[in-house]
C-alpha positions as a printed NumPy array, in Angstrom:
array([[ -1.665,   8.128, -59.459],
       [ -0.453,   5.204, -57.314],
       [  3.041,   6.697, -57.264],
       [  1.643,  10.039, -56.075],
       [ -0.232,   8.361, -53.226],
       [  2.837,   6.468, -52.068],
       [  4.974,   9.581, -52.297],
       [  2.514,  11.567, -50.214],
       [  2.395,   8.896, -47.529],
       [  6.186,   8.561, -47.403],
       [  7.028,  12.253, -47.408],
       [  4.03 ,  13.267, -45.279],
       [  3.462,  16.175, -47.647],
       [  1.574,  16.849, -50.855],
       [  2.518,  19.125, -53.766],
       [ -0.435,  21.17 , -55.072],
       [ -0.652,  23.613, -57.971],
       [ -2.227,  26.814, -56.609],
       [ -4.298,  29.236, -58.742],
       [ -6.33 ,  32.372, -57.945],
       [ -9.752,  33.572, -59.109],
       [ -8.666,  37.202, -59.634],
       [ -4.944,  36.896, -60.334],
       [ -4.892,  35.094, -63.661],
       [ -1.091,  35.138, -63.878],
       [ -0.677,  33.808, -60.328],
       [  0.376,  30.17 , -60.163],
       [  2.601,  28.337, -57.716],
       [  3.483,  24.795, -56.748],
       [  3.259,  24.611, -52.964],
       [  3.857,  21.752, -50.536],
       [  1.448,  21.209, -47.672],
       [  1.254,  18.758, -44.805],
       [ -1.974,  16.718, -44.86 ],
       [ -2.115,  17.328, -41.098],
       [ -2.5  ,  21.109, -41.549],
       [ -6.052,  22.266, -40.984],
       [ -7.738,  24.31 , -43.686],
       [ -7.305,  27.548, -41.739],
       [ -3.528,  26.991, -41.587],
       [ -3.518,  26.321, -45.338],
       [ -5.303,  29.641, -45.892],
       [ -2.78 ,  31.431, -43.665],
       [  0.05 ,  30.092, -45.797],
       [ -1.689,  31.092, -49.028],
       [ -2.519,  34.576, -47.701],
       [  1.214,  35.282, -47.47 ],
       [  1.613,  34.353, -51.121],
       [ -1.364,  36.036, -52.792],
       [ -2.66 ,  38.738, -50.429],
       [ -6.233,  37.435, -50.133],
       [ -7.277,  37.553, -46.474],
       [ -8.103,  34.312, -44.67 ],
       [-11.682,  35.415, -43.918],
       [-12.345,  36.199, -47.582],
       [-10.781,  33.03 , -48.97 ],
       [-12.62 ,  29.958, -50.235],
       [-10.684,  26.914, -51.43 ],
       [-11.597,  24.394, -54.118],
       [ -9.713,  21.2  , -54.928],
       [ -9.439,  19.874, -58.498],
       [ -7.936,  16.594, -59.666],
       [ -5.43 ,  16.187, -62.5  ],
       [ -8.227,  15.969, -65.085],
       [ -9.614,  19.352, -64.005],
       [-12.666,  18.   , -62.2  ],
       [-13.668,  19.592, -58.904],
       [-13.382,  16.974, -56.171],
       [-13.978,  19.03 , -53.028],
       [-14.755,  22.418, -51.518],
       [-12.647,  22.959, -48.396],
       [-15.51 ,  24.456, -46.426],
       [-14.54 ,  23.447, -42.882],
       [-11.555,  25.423, -41.565],
       [-11.077,  22.997, -38.668],
       [-10.646,  19.852, -40.751],
       [ -7.153,  18.686, -41.775],
       [ -6.231,  19.045, -45.425],
       [ -5.851,  15.264, -45.668],
       [ -9.585,  14.854, -45.001],
       [-10.207,  16.05 , -48.576],
       [ -7.766,  13.445, -50.037],
       [ -5.432,  15.698, -52.031],
       [ -2.671,  14.067, -54.088],
       [  0.463,  15.373, -55.804],
       [ -0.518,  17.214, -58.978],
       [ -3.978,  18.284, -57.793],
       [ -4.918,  21.965, -58.16 ],
       [ -5.929,  24.098, -55.171],
       [ -7.955,  27.072, -56.403],
       [ -8.297,  30.25 , -54.308],
       [-11.598,  32.124, -54.643],
       [-11.42 ,  35.713, -53.335],
       [-14.856,  36.516, -51.875],
       [-14.075,  40.149, -50.976],
       [-15.606,  42.503, -53.608],
       [-13.347,  45.318, -52.382],
       [-10.18 ,  43.209, -52.474],
       [ -7.093,  44.74 , -54.084],
       [ -7.065,  41.725, -56.411],
       [-10.576,  42.402, -57.767],
       [-10.88 ,  43.419, -61.398],
       [ -7.236,  42.775, -62.206],
       [ -5.895,  45.853, -60.405],
       [ -2.692,  44.053, -59.415],
       [ -2.038,  42.78 , -62.94 ],
       [ -3.51 ,  45.181, -65.498],
       [ -1.502,  48.409, -65.374],
       [ -3.806,  49.893, -68.023],
       [ -6.383,  50.343, -65.238],
       [ -4.131,  52.849, -63.491],
       [ -4.413,  56.484, -64.543],
       [ -1.003,  57.753, -65.618],
       [  0.496,  61.178, -66.217],
       [  1.565,  61.549, -69.846],
       [  3.348,  64.269, -71.774],
       [  4.115,  64.462, -75.476],
       [  7.704,  64.334, -76.71 ],
       [  7.284,  67.83 , -78.18 ],
       [  6.082,  69.335, -74.888],
       [  8.796,  67.557, -72.919],
       [ 11.477,  68.901, -75.27 ],
       [ 10.224,  72.461, -74.628],
       [ 10.627,  72.206, -70.864],
       [ 13.707,  73.883, -69.428],
       [ 13.507,  72.152, -66.036],
       [ 13.592,  68.548, -67.279],
       [ 16.25 ,  65.969, -66.478],
       [ 17.111,  65.8  , -70.176],
       [ 18.014,  69.508, -70.266],
       [ 20.015,  69.145, -67.072],
       [ 21.932,  66.189, -68.501],
       [ 22.653,  67.963, -71.795],
       [ 24.07 ,  70.912, -69.87 ],
       [ 26.285,  68.688, -67.723],
       [ 27.618,  66.805, -70.76 ],
       [ 28.467,  70.066, -72.509],
       [ 30.38 ,  71.252, -69.448],
       [ 32.232,  67.973, -68.775],
       [ 32.228,  65.303, -71.53 ],
       [ 34.604,  63.031, -69.557],
       [ 32.198,  62.892, -66.634],
       [ 29.478,  61.79 , -69.033],
       [ 31.523,  58.75 , -70.063],
       [ 31.971,  57.762, -66.416],
       [ 28.244,  58.246, -65.826],
       [ 27.439,  55.934, -68.742],
       [ 29.616,  53.203, -67.254],
       [ 27.885,  53.617, -63.906],
       [ 24.46 ,  53.345, -65.532],
       [ 25.491,  50.052, -67.178],
       [ 27.031,  48.625, -63.994],
       [ 26.5  ,  44.822, -63.864],
       [ 24.418,  44.81 , -67.047],
       [ 26.551,  41.923, -68.324],
       [ 25.512,  39.77 , -65.352],
       [ 21.837,  40.096, -66.32 ],
       [ 22.284,  38.215, -69.583],
       [ 21.099,  34.916, -68.125],
       [ 18.508,  36.353, -65.727],
       [ 14.955,  36.845, -66.944],
       [ 11.561,  37.492, -65.382],
       [  9.937,  34.24 , -64.297],
       [ 13.184,  32.41 , -63.509],
       [ 13.407,  30.488, -60.253],
       [ 16.388,  31.689, -58.248],
       [ 18.393,  31.64 , -55.043],
       [ 19.66 ,  34.861, -53.471],
       [ 22.713,  35.395, -51.304],
       [ 23.29 ,  35.854, -48.492],
       [ 20.944,  33.433, -46.785],
       [ 20.11 ,  31.149, -49.741],
       [ 16.66 ,  32.752, -49.981],
       [ 14.573,  31.296, -52.804],
       [ 11.985,  32.888, -55.031],
       [ 11.155,  33.998, -58.561],
       [ 12.595,  36.858, -60.635],
       [ 10.02 ,  39.635, -61.098],
       [ 12.133,  42.509, -62.454],
       [ 15.454,  43.009, -64.267],
       [ 16.702,  46.488, -65.084],
       [ 17.677,  49.871, -63.719],
       [ 16.302,  51.309, -60.484],
       [ 17.348,  54.939, -60.235],
       [ 15.995,  55.306, -56.712],
       [ 18.471,  52.653, -55.517],
       [ 21.511,  53.79 , -57.446],
       [ 23.088,  53.491, -60.895],
       [ 23.409,  50.199, -62.705],
       [ 21.257,  47.099, -62.98 ],
       [ 19.155,  45.458, -60.298],
       [ 17.062,  42.3  , -59.96 ],
       [ 13.656,  42.274, -58.257],
       [ 12.746,  39.075, -56.419],
       [  9.489,  37.72 , -55.019],
       [ 10.636,  35.459, -52.196],
       [  8.719,  32.262, -51.433],
       [  8.483,  33.273, -47.784],
       [  8.056,  36.744, -46.182],
       [ 11.807,  37.423, -46.074],
       [ 11.699,  40.656, -48.062],
       [ 11.212,  44.317, -47.234],
       [  8.279,  45.425, -49.398],
       [  5.689,  44.468, -52.035],
       [  7.702,  45.586, -55.065],
       [  7.347,  49.305, -54.301],
       [ 10.848,  50.756, -53.767],
       [ 11.21 ,  54.322, -52.517],
       [  7.968,  55.365, -54.173],
       [  8.621,  53.541, -57.458],
       [  6.643,  50.434, -58.413],
       [  9.101,  47.935, -59.919],
       [  6.882,  44.837, -59.662],
       [  3.926,  43.354, -57.758],
       [  4.093,  40.78 , -54.963],
       [  2.627,  40.137, -51.51 ],
       [  3.814,  42.47 , -48.74 ],
       [  7.215,  41.546, -47.23 ],
       [  7.917,  39.096, -50.06 ],
       [  9.765,  41.63 , -52.244],
       [ 13.471,  42.34 , -52.476],
       [ 15.792,  44.102, -54.938],
       [ 19.434,  43.038, -55.147],
       [ 22.423,  43.289, -57.454],
       [ 22.641,  40.595, -60.156],
       [ 25.81 ,  39.101, -58.647],
       [ 23.744,  38.005, -55.643],
       [ 21.307,  36.001, -57.792],
       [ 21.68 ,  32.45 , -59.071],
       [ 18.998,  31.23 , -61.474],
       [ 18.233,  27.58 , -62.073],
       [ 16.444,  24.634, -60.518],
       [ 15.608,  26.121, -57.126],
       [ 12.125,  24.801, -56.235],
       [ 10.257,  26.129, -53.243],
       [ 11.575,  24.495, -50.09 ],
       [  9.379,  22.083, -48.161],
       [  9.002,  23.719, -44.72 ],
       [  8.418,  20.301, -43.164],
       [ 11.865,  19.026, -44.14 ],
       [ 13.384,  21.246, -41.455],
       [ 11.353,  19.396, -38.825],
       [ 12.783,  16.003, -39.734],
       [ 15.399,  14.435, -37.427]])
């Protein structure tokens, strides 16, 4: 613990493990300046989890799991509550109508889906399968080319898996891999969905009407695998850029 205290004082930042009351799979290690007030901390967390600042309560837990503080005063600096590296900052979403309530952003079984049996689908004459069978019968060579297009860059996905930390070019944007696979709405071949650490994306994982993954708005991006490097790419400390 002494090392953590010295590190916090020297770096003027503290690394906290962030969890969420509704999003059980949400977890992130985030650096904060002790000089930030609680409202600024909530603003930063809102961009990562989607819970609005007004509906957010924060609780601080030590490394043993004991609650040490409730961050109830938005005007006080974070350092007032004596956080240290390795402590857990827990987000409590107080909005009963929040999109995170009841697991809606995580449990896809809660969403009503259109289903059709294999037998009924096979009977349809207007399906994509029937269209593809007709095209293959007319031009087998074109089918071979189409297959190659559909597998474009599949080989580059061998070392990329959901949950990996990554860096994306251009721009050296950092984040976590949320999706690996095909995305027909974007074009043939394989794509990688990224949740960026900062709002540097274009969407929330919904691409041209198709939900590929879930993430906060403007944190989502989908790129080709050759633009993605996976490895030890921790979230950047925003306060490092202010150092001279």
